[in-house]
Amino acid sequence: MKALVAVKRVIDYNVKVRVKADNSGVDLSNTKMSINPFCEIAVEEAVRLKEAGVIDEIIVATIGPKEAQEQIRAALALGADRGVLVQTDEKAYPLQVAKILKGIAEQEGTEVILLGKQAIDDDNNQTGQMLAALMGVGQATFASEVTIEGGKATVKREIDGGLQTVALDLPAVITTDLRLNEPRFAKLPNIMKAKKKPLDEKTPADFGVDMSSKQEILKVEPPAQRSAGVKVASVDELIDKLKNEAKVI
Amino acid sequence: MAILVYAEHDNNSLKSATLNTVAAAAQMGGDIHVLVAGFSCQAAADAAAKVEGVSKVLLADNAAYENQLAENIALLVKDLAANYDHIVAPATTNGKNFMPRVAALLDVSMVSDITKVIDANTFERPIYAGNATATVKTSEDKVLVTVRTTAFDAVAAEGGSATVEAIDNVQDAGKSSFVSEELAASDRPELTSANIVVSGGRALANGENFTKYIEPLADKLGAAVGASRAAVDAGYVANDLQVGQTGKIVAPQLYIAAGISGAIQHLAGMKDSKVIVAINNDPDAPIASVADYFLEADLFDALPELTSKL
């Protein structure tokens, strides 16, 4: 069985983002970029499924600029077998990304498709669901436990108020939540080996996808700043402030 | 022009998230219809009919919708979309699960987690863990959005008199099935709608300390209990208590953060709270930058004292 894992190149989660002065977006020049943390969890899960003998081959795909091949190499170093870089310099919206991933999944005949639940840059939480819809297959979002057996995936999902378990026919799309696993670190020899693993370069046009979107970002602004707070010296002072100044208790 | 609002409910009662979502829809301008899809959910539909500003309730009552599987719900909503220009759902795990699926079936883009309605096609939404706010315009024929419920004041649950219309539209995609559910039992208010939230972090050191220090204070204040990712990952509390970019987004009147350093991912989930109190022994913790009141103290001393003096 083959697995497709989608990864996204995003600003590193530890970096404090700066909004550009002209409000056109976030300043990404000279900032550290990484694999989106949820995508890393998806790669790790695919590698574990391969180690368990459920999956034979892991294909990792990304849609983005040329530099995104660094993120594919990083995924290959974690244990993926080969990569597909669909190169575009246009902003990739979830619907277009889902259409390209559908093309790859169908071309490769992958039965398990893993994505992160959301990317930490656009915070959309859409691509996996859209991909499942386009492929006409089942979906399990916010997965915290995945079992694949007998042509079915059984997935525990994190929902408001607790956990829900669903069963899906394969092929299926699964999006990962934080607690699914703890991604491993790439070892140096594996980073070296990853440089030799195959990486296909494609364009959106190869999949018949036009990257233009009917959604546009008009402006990006910094969030409203909170006014500076005060230090209180004691619990009594805190209670007094909450009762008489803030009037919240 | 009409707007379809997807109701959040548990087959018995309407969840308050629906009221905030109706409020957001009302700002888009148009007749508001509410879809209640579930099984044996007449009571939820009746409750939806009383909500202020709702002109019609569509009730899709069928076993296929009992657990709100995205595959089935998405087909239903896609079918209904022909009559609506706007489809609006709360950004709950449910809304996040099925709405993008509807969007793809309709071949349109969607806008997630809006915090402000500028006009019927233009919205504000947070990006980069709330460190930036994007103004997004969509020119799709169908406008699909999910709503950050904490950003909109709820409409009144009573006062409306909409008609309930049962719809006979059964969609079963046959791709997925419900196996089981484990819901955390709690007598406390729900985290996302609580007026006061008391949250603990890694400094609590273990689950027993949550029970011993955080919960009594929450009970005294009638507050919900929250946690940072560190506390959840360490297994101190269940993960549905996690506040942050990847957990719950809360905006209570009062948020008390005890032993939480204030990583940007945590702040993304609570920085719209009206008043933020931080109790921390590190005066340089990032939480100090958003706290209205900062008490530099050991939480194991401060929390019991606070609980007893309230």
Coordinates of C-alpha atoms in Angstrom, one line a residue:
Chain A
M1 CA 0.0 0.0 0.0
K2 CA 1.3 3.5 -0.9
A3 CA 0.9 6.6 1.3
L4 CA 0.9 10.2 0.1
V5 CA 1.9 12.8 2.7
A6 CA 1.5 16.5 1.9
V7 CA 3.9 18.9 3.6
K8 CA 4.0 22.7 3.6
R9 CA 6.9 25.1 3.9
V10 CA 6.0 27.7 6.6
I11 CA 7.6 30.2 8.8
D12 CA 9.2 28.3 11.8
Y13 CA 6.7 28.2 14.7
N14 CA 9.1 29.8 17.1
V15 CA 9.6 32.9 14.9
K16 CA 7.8 36.1 16.0
V17 CA 6.1 37.3 12.8
R18 CA 6.3 40.9 11.6
V19 CA 3.7 42.5 9.4
K20 CA 5.1 44.5 6.5
A21 CA 4.8 48.2 6.8
D22 CA 2.7 48.4 3.6
N23 CA 0.2 45.9 5.0
S24 CA 0.7 43.6 2.0
G25 CA 1.5 40.6 4.1
V26 CA 3.9 39.2 6.6
D27 CA 7.6 39.8 6.2
L28 CA 9.2 36.4 5.3
S29 CA 12.6 37.7 4.1
N30 CA 15.5 36.2 6.1
T31 CA 13.2 34.2 8.4
K32 CA 13.7 30.6 9.3
M33 CA 11.4 28.3 7.4
S34 CA 10.4 24.8 8.4
I35 CA 8.0 22.0 7.7
N36 CA 4.6 22.9 9.2
P37 CA 4.5 21.1 12.6
F38 CA 1.3 19.2 11.8
C39 CA 2.8 18.0 8.5
E40 CA 5.8 16.7 10.4
I41 CA 3.4 14.6 12.5
A42 CA 1.8 13.3 9.3
V43 CA 5.3 12.2 7.9
E44 CA 6.1 10.5 11.2
E45 CA 2.8 8.6 11.2
A46 CA 3.4 7.4 7.6
V47 CA 6.9 6.3 8.6
R48 CA 5.5 4.4 11.6
L49 CA 2.9 2.7 9.4
K50 CA 5.8 1.7 7.1
E51 CA 7.8 0.4 10.0
A52 CA 4.7 -1.6 11.0
G53 CA 4.6 -3.2 7.6
V54 CA 1.2 -1.6 6.7
I55 CA 2.7 0.8 4.0
D56 CA 5.3 -0.1 1.4
E57 CA 6.1 3.3 0.0
I58 CA 5.8 6.9 1.2
I59 CA 5.5 9.7 -1.3
V60 CA 5.8 13.2 0.0
A61 CA 4.5 16.1 -1.9
T62 CA 4.6 19.9 -1.6
I63 CA 3.2 22.8 -3.6
G64 CA 5.3 25.9 -3.4
P65 CA 8.4 27.8 -4.4
K66 CA 11.6 26.1 -5.5
E67 CA 13.0 26.4 -1.9
A68 CA 10.2 24.1 -0.7
Q69 CA 12.4 21.2 -1.8
E70 CA 14.3 21.8 1.5
Q71 CA 11.1 20.6 3.3
I72 CA 10.8 17.6 1.0
R73 CA 14.4 16.7 1.7
A74 CA 13.7 17.0 5.4
A75 CA 10.7 14.6 5.1
L76 CA 12.9 12.2 3.1
A77 CA 15.5 12.3 5.9
L78 CA 12.7 11.3 8.3
G79 CA 11.9 8.2 6.3
A80 CA 9.8 9.1 3.2
D81 CA 10.9 7.3 0.0
R82 CA 10.5 9.9 -2.7
G83 CA 9.3 13.4 -3.2
V84 CA 7.2 15.5 -5.6
L85 CA 7.7 19.2 -5.8
V86 CA 4.9 21.1 -7.6
Q87 CA 6.6 24.4 -8.2
T88 CA 4.7 27.6 -8.2
D89 CA 5.5 31.1 -7.0
E90 CA 1.8 32.0 -6.7
K91 CA 0.1 32.0 -3.4
A92 CA -1.4 28.5 -3.0
Y93 CA -4.9 28.5 -1.7
P94 CA -6.3 25.3 -0.2
L95 CA -8.8 24.5 -3.0
Q96 CA -6.0 24.6 -5.7
V97 CA -3.6 22.6 -3.4
A98 CA -6.3 20.0 -2.9
K99 CA -6.8 19.7 -6.7
I100 CA -3.1 19.2 -7.3
L101 CA -2.9 16.6 -4.5
K102 CA -5.8 14.8 -6.0
G103 CA -3.9 14.6 -9.2
I104 CA -0.9 13.2 -7.5
A105 CA -2.9 10.7 -5.4
E106 CA -4.7 9.3 -8.4
Q107 CA -1.5 9.2 -10.5
E108 CA 0.3 7.3 -7.8
G109 CA -2.6 5.2 -6.6
T110 CA -2.0 6.1 -3.0
E111 CA -4.6 4.6 -0.6
V112 CA -3.6 6.5 2.6
I113 CA -3.3 10.2 2.3
L114 CA -2.0 12.1 5.3
L115 CA -2.0 15.8 5.9
G116 CA -1.6 18.1 8.9
K117 CA -4.9 19.5 10.3
Q118 CA -3.8 23.0 9.6
A119 CA -0.8 25.1 8.5
I120 CA 0.4 27.5 11.1
D121 CA 0.7 30.4 8.6
D122 CA -2.8 30.7 7.1
D123 CA -4.5 28.7 9.9
N124 CA -7.2 27.5 7.4
N125 CA -7.8 23.9 8.3
Q126 CA -9.3 23.1 4.9
T127 CA -7.0 21.3 2.5
G128 CA -7.5 17.7 3.8
Q129 CA -11.3 18.0 3.8
M130 CA -11.3 19.5 0.3
L131 CA -9.0 16.8 -1.0
A132 CA -11.3 14.0 0.4
A133 CA -14.3 15.7 -1.2
L134 CA -12.7 16.0 -4.6
M135 CA -11.6 12.4 -4.5
G136 CA -15.0 11.3 -3.2
V137 CA -13.4 9.4 -0.3
G138 CA -13.9 9.4 3.4
Q139 CA -12.0 11.7 5.8
A140 CA -10.8 11.6 9.4
T141 CA -9.8 15.0 10.6
F142 CA -7.9 15.8 13.9
A143 CA -6.6 12.3 14.2
S144 CA -5.0 11.3 17.5
E145 CA -4.8 7.5 16.8
V146 CA -4.7 5.7 13.5
T147 CA -5.1 1.9 12.9
I148 CA -5.1 0.5 9.3
E149 CA -6.3 -3.1 8.9
G150 CA -8.2 -5.1 6.3
G151 CA -8.8 -2.3 3.8
K152 CA -10.1 0.0 6.5
A153 CA -8.8 2.8 8.6
T154 CA -10.0 3.3 12.2
V155 CA -9.3 6.7 13.5
K156 CA -9.7 8.3 16.8
R157 CA -10.5 12.0 16.4
E158 CA -10.2 14.9 18.8
I159 CA -13.6 16.7 18.9
D160 CA -15.0 19.4 21.1
G161 CA -15.8 17.7 24.4
G162 CA -13.8 14.5 23.9
L163 CA -12.8 11.9 21.4
Q164 CA -14.7 10.2 18.5
T165 CA -13.8 7.1 16.6
V166 CA -14.7 6.6 13.0
A167 CA -14.0 3.8 10.5
L168 CA -13.2 4.7 6.8
D169 CA -13.0 2.6 3.7
L170 CA -9.7 3.0 1.9
P171 CA -8.6 5.1 0.1
A172 CA -9.1 7.8 2.7
V173 CA -7.7 11.2 3.8
I174 CA -6.5 11.6 7.4
T175 CA -5.4 14.9 8.9
T176 CA -3.2 14.8 12.0
D177 CA -3.7 16.5 15.4
L178 CA -0.9 17.3 17.8
R179 CA -1.2 14.2 19.9
L180 CA -1.0 11.6 17.2
N181 CA 2.7 11.1 17.7
E182 CA 6.0 12.7 18.6
P183 CA 8.0 13.3 15.4
R184 CA 11.6 11.9 15.4
F185 CA 14.6 14.0 14.6
A186 CA 16.5 13.3 11.4
K187 CA 19.9 11.6 11.9
L188 CA 22.9 12.9 10.0
P189 CA 23.4 9.8 7.9
N190 CA 19.7 9.9 6.9
I191 CA 20.0 13.6 5.9
M192 CA 22.9 12.6 3.7
K193 CA 20.9 9.6 2.2
A194 CA 17.9 11.9 1.7
K195 CA 19.9 13.9 -0.8
K196 CA 20.0 10.9 -3.1
K197 CA 16.4 10.0 -2.9
P198 CA 14.3 10.8 -6.0
L199 CA 12.5 14.1 -6.3
D200 CA 10.2 14.8 -9.2
E201 CA 9.6 18.4 -10.2
K202 CA 6.2 19.3 -11.6
T203 CA 4.1 22.3 -12.2
P204 CA 0.4 23.0 -11.4
A205 CA -0.3 22.9 -15.2
D206 CA 0.9 19.2 -15.3
F207 CA -2.3 18.5 -13.2
G208 CA -4.4 20.9 -15.2
V209 CA -4.8 23.2 -12.2
D210 CA -5.0 27.0 -12.5
M211 CA -3.6 28.6 -9.3
S212 CA -5.7 31.7 -9.5
S213 CA -8.3 32.0 -6.7
K214 CA -11.5 34.0 -6.3
Q215 CA -10.3 34.8 -2.9
E216 CA -7.9 37.6 -2.3
I217 CA -6.2 39.1 0.7
L218 CA -6.8 42.9 0.7
K219 CA -4.5 43.7 3.6
V220 CA -2.7 42.2 6.5
E221 CA -2.4 44.2 9.7
P222 CA -0.9 43.6 13.1
P223 CA -3.5 42.7 15.8
A224 CA -4.7 45.4 18.2
Q225 CA -2.2 45.7 21.0
R226 CA -3.3 45.3 24.6
S227 CA -2.6 48.2 26.9
A228 CA 0.2 47.5 29.4
G229 CA -0.9 45.8 32.6
V230 CA 0.1 46.3 36.1
K231 CA 2.0 44.2 38.6
V232 CA 0.2 43.5 41.8
A233 CA 2.1 42.8 45.0
S234 CA -0.3 40.4 46.8
V235 CA -3.4 38.2 46.4
D236 CA -5.4 40.8 48.4
E237 CA -4.4 43.5 45.9
L238 CA -5.3 41.2 43.0
I239 CA -8.8 40.5 44.4
D240 CA -9.3 44.2 45.1
K241 CA -8.4 45.1 41.5
L242 CA -10.6 42.4 40.0
K243 CA -13.5 43.5 42.1
N244 CA -13.2 47.3 42.1
E245 CA -11.2 48.2 39.0
A246 CA -11.9 45.5 36.4
K247 CA -15.3 44.5 38.0
V248 CA -15.1 41.0 36.6
I249 CA -15.8 39.1 39.9
Chain B
M1 CA -30.7 36.7 -0.7
A2 CA -30.8 34.1 2.0
I3 CA -28.2 32.8 4.4
L4 CA -28.0 29.2 5.6
V5 CA -26.6 28.8 9.1
Y6 CA -25.5 25.4 10.3
A7 CA -26.7 24.7 13.8
E8 CA -24.3 23.2 16.4
H9 CA -26.3 20.8 18.6
D10 CA -26.1 17.5 20.3
N11 CA -29.5 16.2 19.0
N12 CA -31.2 17.4 22.2
S13 CA -30.3 21.0 22.7
L14 CA -28.9 23.8 20.7
K15 CA -25.3 24.8 21.5
S16 CA -24.6 28.4 22.3
A17 CA -22.1 28.5 19.4
T18 CA -25.1 28.6 17.1
L19 CA -26.2 31.9 18.6
N20 CA -22.9 33.6 17.9
T21 CA -22.9 32.2 14.4
V22 CA -26.4 33.7 13.8
A23 CA -25.1 37.0 15.0
A24 CA -22.3 36.9 12.4
A25 CA -24.7 35.9 9.7
A26 CA -27.0 38.8 10.6
Q27 CA -24.2 41.2 9.8
M28 CA -24.0 39.9 6.3
G29 CA -27.6 41.0 5.7
G30 CA -30.3 38.6 4.4
D31 CA -32.9 36.2 5.5
I32 CA -31.5 33.7 8.0
H33 CA -32.4 30.0 7.7
V34 CA -31.0 27.6 10.2
L35 CA -30.2 24.0 9.3
V36 CA -30.6 21.4 12.1
A37 CA -29.2 18.1 10.8
G38 CA -29.2 15.2 13.2
F39 CA -31.3 12.3 14.5
S40 CA -34.2 12.7 16.8
C41 CA -33.3 16.3 17.0
Q42 CA -36.8 17.9 17.0
A43 CA -36.0 19.6 20.3
A44 CA -32.9 21.3 18.9
A45 CA -34.9 22.5 15.9
D46 CA -37.6 23.9 18.1
A47 CA -35.0 25.8 20.1
A48 CA -33.5 27.1 16.8
A49 CA -36.9 28.4 15.8
K50 CA -37.0 30.6 18.9
V51 CA -33.6 32.2 18.2
E52 CA -33.8 35.9 17.5
G53 CA -33.5 36.8 13.8
V54 CA -34.1 33.4 12.4
S55 CA -36.9 33.2 9.8
K56 CA -36.9 29.5 9.0
V57 CA -35.5 26.3 10.4
L58 CA -34.8 23.3 8.1
L59 CA -34.9 20.1 10.0
A60 CA -33.1 17.1 8.4
D61 CA -33.8 14.3 10.9
N62 CA -32.4 11.0 9.9
A63 CA -30.1 8.3 11.3
A64 CA -27.6 9.1 8.6
Y65 CA -27.0 12.5 10.3
E66 CA -26.9 11.2 13.9
N67 CA -23.1 11.6 14.4
Q68 CA -22.7 14.4 11.9
L69 CA -20.3 12.6 9.7
A70 CA -18.7 15.1 7.4
E71 CA -19.2 12.9 4.3
N72 CA -23.0 12.8 4.7
I73 CA -23.5 16.4 6.1
A74 CA -21.5 17.8 3.3
L75 CA -23.7 16.2 0.6
L76 CA -26.8 17.5 2.4
V77 CA -25.5 21.1 2.7
K78 CA -24.2 21.0 -0.9
D79 CA -27.7 20.1 -2.1
L80 CA -29.3 22.9 -0.1
A81 CA -26.7 25.4 -1.3
A82 CA -28.6 26.0 -4.6
N83 CA -31.0 28.2 -2.6
Y84 CA -28.4 30.2 -0.7
D85 CA -25.7 32.7 -1.5
H86 CA -24.1 32.4 2.0
I87 CA -23.4 29.3 4.1
V88 CA -22.2 30.0 7.6
A89 CA -21.1 27.5 10.3
P90 CA -19.4 27.9 13.6
A91 CA -15.6 27.2 13.6
T92 CA -16.1 24.2 16.0
T93 CA -14.5 20.9 15.3
N94 CA -17.8 20.0 13.5
G95 CA -17.9 23.1 11.4
K96 CA -14.2 22.8 10.5
N97 CA -14.7 19.2 9.6
F98 CA -17.6 19.4 7.0
M99 CA -17.5 23.0 5.6
P100 CA -14.3 22.7 3.5
R101 CA -15.8 19.5 2.1
V102 CA -18.9 21.4 1.0
A103 CA -16.7 24.1 -0.5
A104 CA -14.8 21.6 -2.6
L105 CA -18.0 19.9 -3.7
L106 CA -19.2 23.3 -4.9
D107 CA -15.8 24.1 -6.4
V108 CA -15.5 27.3 -4.4
S109 CA -12.9 28.6 -1.9
M110 CA -13.9 29.3 1.7
V111 CA -13.0 31.6 4.5
S112 CA -12.1 30.0 7.9
D113 CA -12.6 31.4 11.3
I114 CA -13.8 35.0 10.6
T115 CA -13.6 37.5 13.4
K116 CA -15.3 40.4 11.7
V117 CA -17.8 41.0 8.9
I118 CA -16.9 44.0 6.8
D119 CA -19.5 43.4 4.2
A120 CA -21.2 40.4 2.7
N121 CA -18.1 39.3 0.8
T122 CA -15.3 40.8 2.9
F123 CA -14.1 39.5 6.3
E124 CA -11.4 39.7 8.8
R125 CA -9.6 36.6 10.1
P126 CA -6.5 36.0 12.2
I127 CA -3.5 34.3 10.6
Y128 CA -0.1 33.3 12.0
A129 CA -1.6 32.2 15.3
G130 CA -3.3 35.6 15.7
N131 CA -0.1 37.5 15.2
A132 CA -1.6 39.2 12.1
T133 CA -5.1 40.0 10.9
A134 CA -6.0 39.5 7.2
T135 CA -8.8 41.2 5.4
V136 CA -10.1 38.7 2.9
K137 CA -12.5 39.3 0.0
T138 CA -14.2 36.5 -1.9
S139 CA -15.8 36.9 -5.3
E140 CA -17.2 33.3 -5.4
D141 CA -20.8 32.9 -6.2
K142 CA -21.3 31.0 -2.9
V143 CA -19.8 32.6 0.1
L144 CA -18.8 29.9 2.6
V145 CA -17.4 30.9 6.0
T146 CA -16.8 29.5 9.4
V147 CA -17.2 31.9 12.4
R148 CA -14.9 32.3 15.4
T149 CA -17.8 32.3 17.9
T150 CA -15.9 34.2 20.6
A151 CA -15.6 37.2 18.2
F152 CA -19.4 37.8 18.0
D153 CA -21.9 38.5 20.8
A154 CA -24.6 35.9 20.8
V155 CA -28.1 36.8 19.7
A156 CA -31.0 36.1 22.1
A157 CA -32.0 32.5 22.4
E158 CA -35.6 33.5 22.8
G159 CA -37.9 35.9 21.0
G160 CA -37.9 34.5 17.5
S161 CA -40.8 32.6 16.0
A162 CA -39.5 30.8 12.9
T163 CA -41.3 28.0 11.2
V164 CA -39.8 24.5 11.3
E165 CA -39.8 22.8 8.0
A166 CA -38.8 19.1 7.9
I167 CA -36.8 18.3 4.8
D168 CA -36.6 14.9 3.3
N169 CA -33.1 14.7 2.0
V170 CA -31.2 11.7 3.1
Q171 CA -27.5 11.5 2.1
D172 CA -25.4 8.6 3.0
A173 CA -22.0 8.6 1.2
G174 CA -21.2 5.2 2.5
K175 CA -17.5 6.0 2.9
S176 CA -17.4 6.2 6.7
S177 CA -19.1 5.0 9.8
F178 CA -19.3 6.0 13.4
V179 CA -17.7 3.6 15.9
S180 CA -17.7 5.2 19.3
E181 CA -17.4 8.4 21.3
E182 CA -15.8 9.2 24.6
L183 CA -17.0 12.6 26.0
A184 CA -15.3 14.1 29.0
A185 CA -17.9 14.5 31.7
S186 CA -17.9 17.9 33.4
D187 CA -20.3 19.9 35.6
R188 CA -18.3 23.1 34.9
P189 CA -19.3 25.6 32.2
E190 CA -18.1 24.8 28.7
L191 CA -14.7 26.2 28.0
T192 CA -15.5 28.2 24.9
S193 CA -18.6 29.9 26.4
A194 CA -17.5 30.4 30.0
N195 CA -17.4 33.9 31.5
I196 CA -14.3 33.0 33.6
V197 CA -11.6 30.5 32.7
V198 CA -8.9 29.3 35.1
S199 CA -6.0 27.7 33.2
G200 CA -3.0 25.9 34.4
G201 CA 0.3 25.1 32.7
R202 CA 3.4 23.0 33.1
A203 CA 4.3 24.5 36.5
L204 CA 1.4 22.5 38.0
A205 CA 3.8 19.6 37.7
N206 CA 1.1 16.8 37.7
G207 CA -2.6 16.0 37.3
E208 CA -3.3 15.9 41.1
N209 CA -2.2 19.5 41.5
F210 CA -4.7 20.5 38.8
T211 CA -7.4 18.9 41.0
K212 CA -6.0 20.4 44.2
Y213 CA -5.1 23.9 43.0
I214 CA -6.9 24.8 39.8
E215 CA -10.3 23.2 40.2
P216 CA -11.2 24.6 43.6
L217 CA -10.6 28.1 42.3
A218 CA -12.6 27.4 39.1
D219 CA -15.5 26.1 41.2
K220 CA -15.4 29.1 43.5
L221 CA -15.7 31.4 40.5
G222 CA -18.1 29.2 38.5
A223 CA -15.3 29.1 35.9
A224 CA -14.3 26.6 33.3
V225 CA -10.9 24.9 33.5
G226 CA -8.4 25.3 30.7
A227 CA -4.8 24.2 30.2
S228 CA -1.7 25.0 28.1
R229 CA -0.4 22.5 25.6
A230 CA 2.4 21.6 27.9
A231 CA 0.0 20.5 30.6
V232 CA -2.1 18.5 28.1
D233 CA 1.0 16.8 26.5
A234 CA 2.3 15.9 29.9
G235 CA -1.0 14.2 30.6
Y236 CA -2.2 16.4 33.5
V237 CA -5.6 17.0 31.9
A238 CA -7.6 15.8 28.9
N239 CA -6.7 17.4 25.6
D240 CA -10.1 19.0 25.1
L241 CA -9.1 21.5 27.8
Q242 CA -6.3 22.9 25.7
V243 CA -6.4 26.6 25.0
G244 CA -4.4 27.9 22.1
Q245 CA -4.0 28.0 18.3
T246 CA -4.5 24.3 18.0
G247 CA -7.0 23.9 20.8
K248 CA -9.9 26.0 22.0
I249 CA -10.1 29.7 21.3
V250 CA -11.6 31.5 24.3
A251 CA -12.5 35.1 25.1
P252 CA -14.0 35.2 28.6
Q253 CA -14.5 38.2 30.8
L254 CA -11.7 37.0 33.0
Y255 CA -8.9 34.6 32.1
I256 CA -6.5 33.4 34.9
A257 CA -3.3 31.9 33.7
A258 CA -1.5 30.1 36.5
G259 CA 2.0 28.7 35.8
I260 CA 1.7 29.4 32.0
S261 CA 4.7 31.1 30.4
G262 CA 2.6 32.4 27.5
A263 CA 4.0 30.9 24.2
I264 CA 2.6 32.6 21.1
Q265 CA 0.5 29.5 20.4
H266 CA -1.2 29.7 23.8
L267 CA -1.7 33.5 23.5
A268 CA -3.5 32.9 20.2
G269 CA -6.2 31.1 22.1
M270 CA -6.9 33.6 24.9
K271 CA -5.5 37.1 24.1
D272 CA -9.0 38.5 23.3
S273 CA -10.1 37.9 26.9
K274 CA -11.4 41.0 28.5
V275 CA -9.2 40.8 31.6
I276 CA -6.1 38.6 31.8
V277 CA -4.5 37.7 35.1
A278 CA -1.2 35.9 35.2
I279 CA 0.2 34.2 38.3
N280 CA 3.8 33.2 37.7
N281 CA 7.1 33.1 39.6
D282 CA 8.9 34.4 36.5
P283 CA 8.4 38.2 36.0
D284 CA 9.9 37.9 32.5
A285 CA 7.5 35.2 31.3
P286 CA 5.9 36.3 28.0
I287 CA 2.4 36.1 29.5
A288 CA 3.3 39.4 31.3
S289 CA 3.1 41.2 28.0
V290 CA -0.6 40.5 27.7
A291 CA -1.7 40.3 31.4
D292 CA -3.7 43.2 32.8
Y293 CA -2.7 42.0 36.3
F294 CA 0.5 40.1 37.0
L295 CA 1.1 38.5 40.3
E296 CA 4.7 37.4 40.8
A297 CA 4.2 34.5 43.2
D298 CA 4.5 30.8 43.6
L299 CA 1.2 29.4 42.4
F300 CA 1.1 26.7 45.1
D301 CA 0.9 29.6 47.7
A302 CA -1.1 32.1 45.6
L303 CA -3.9 29.8 44.3
P304 CA -5.1 28.5 47.7
E305 CA -4.9 32.0 49.2
L306 CA -6.9 33.3 46.3
T307 CA -9.5 30.5 46.5
S308 CA -10.0 31.0 50.3
K309 CA -10.2 34.8 50.1
L310 CA -12.8 35.0 47.4

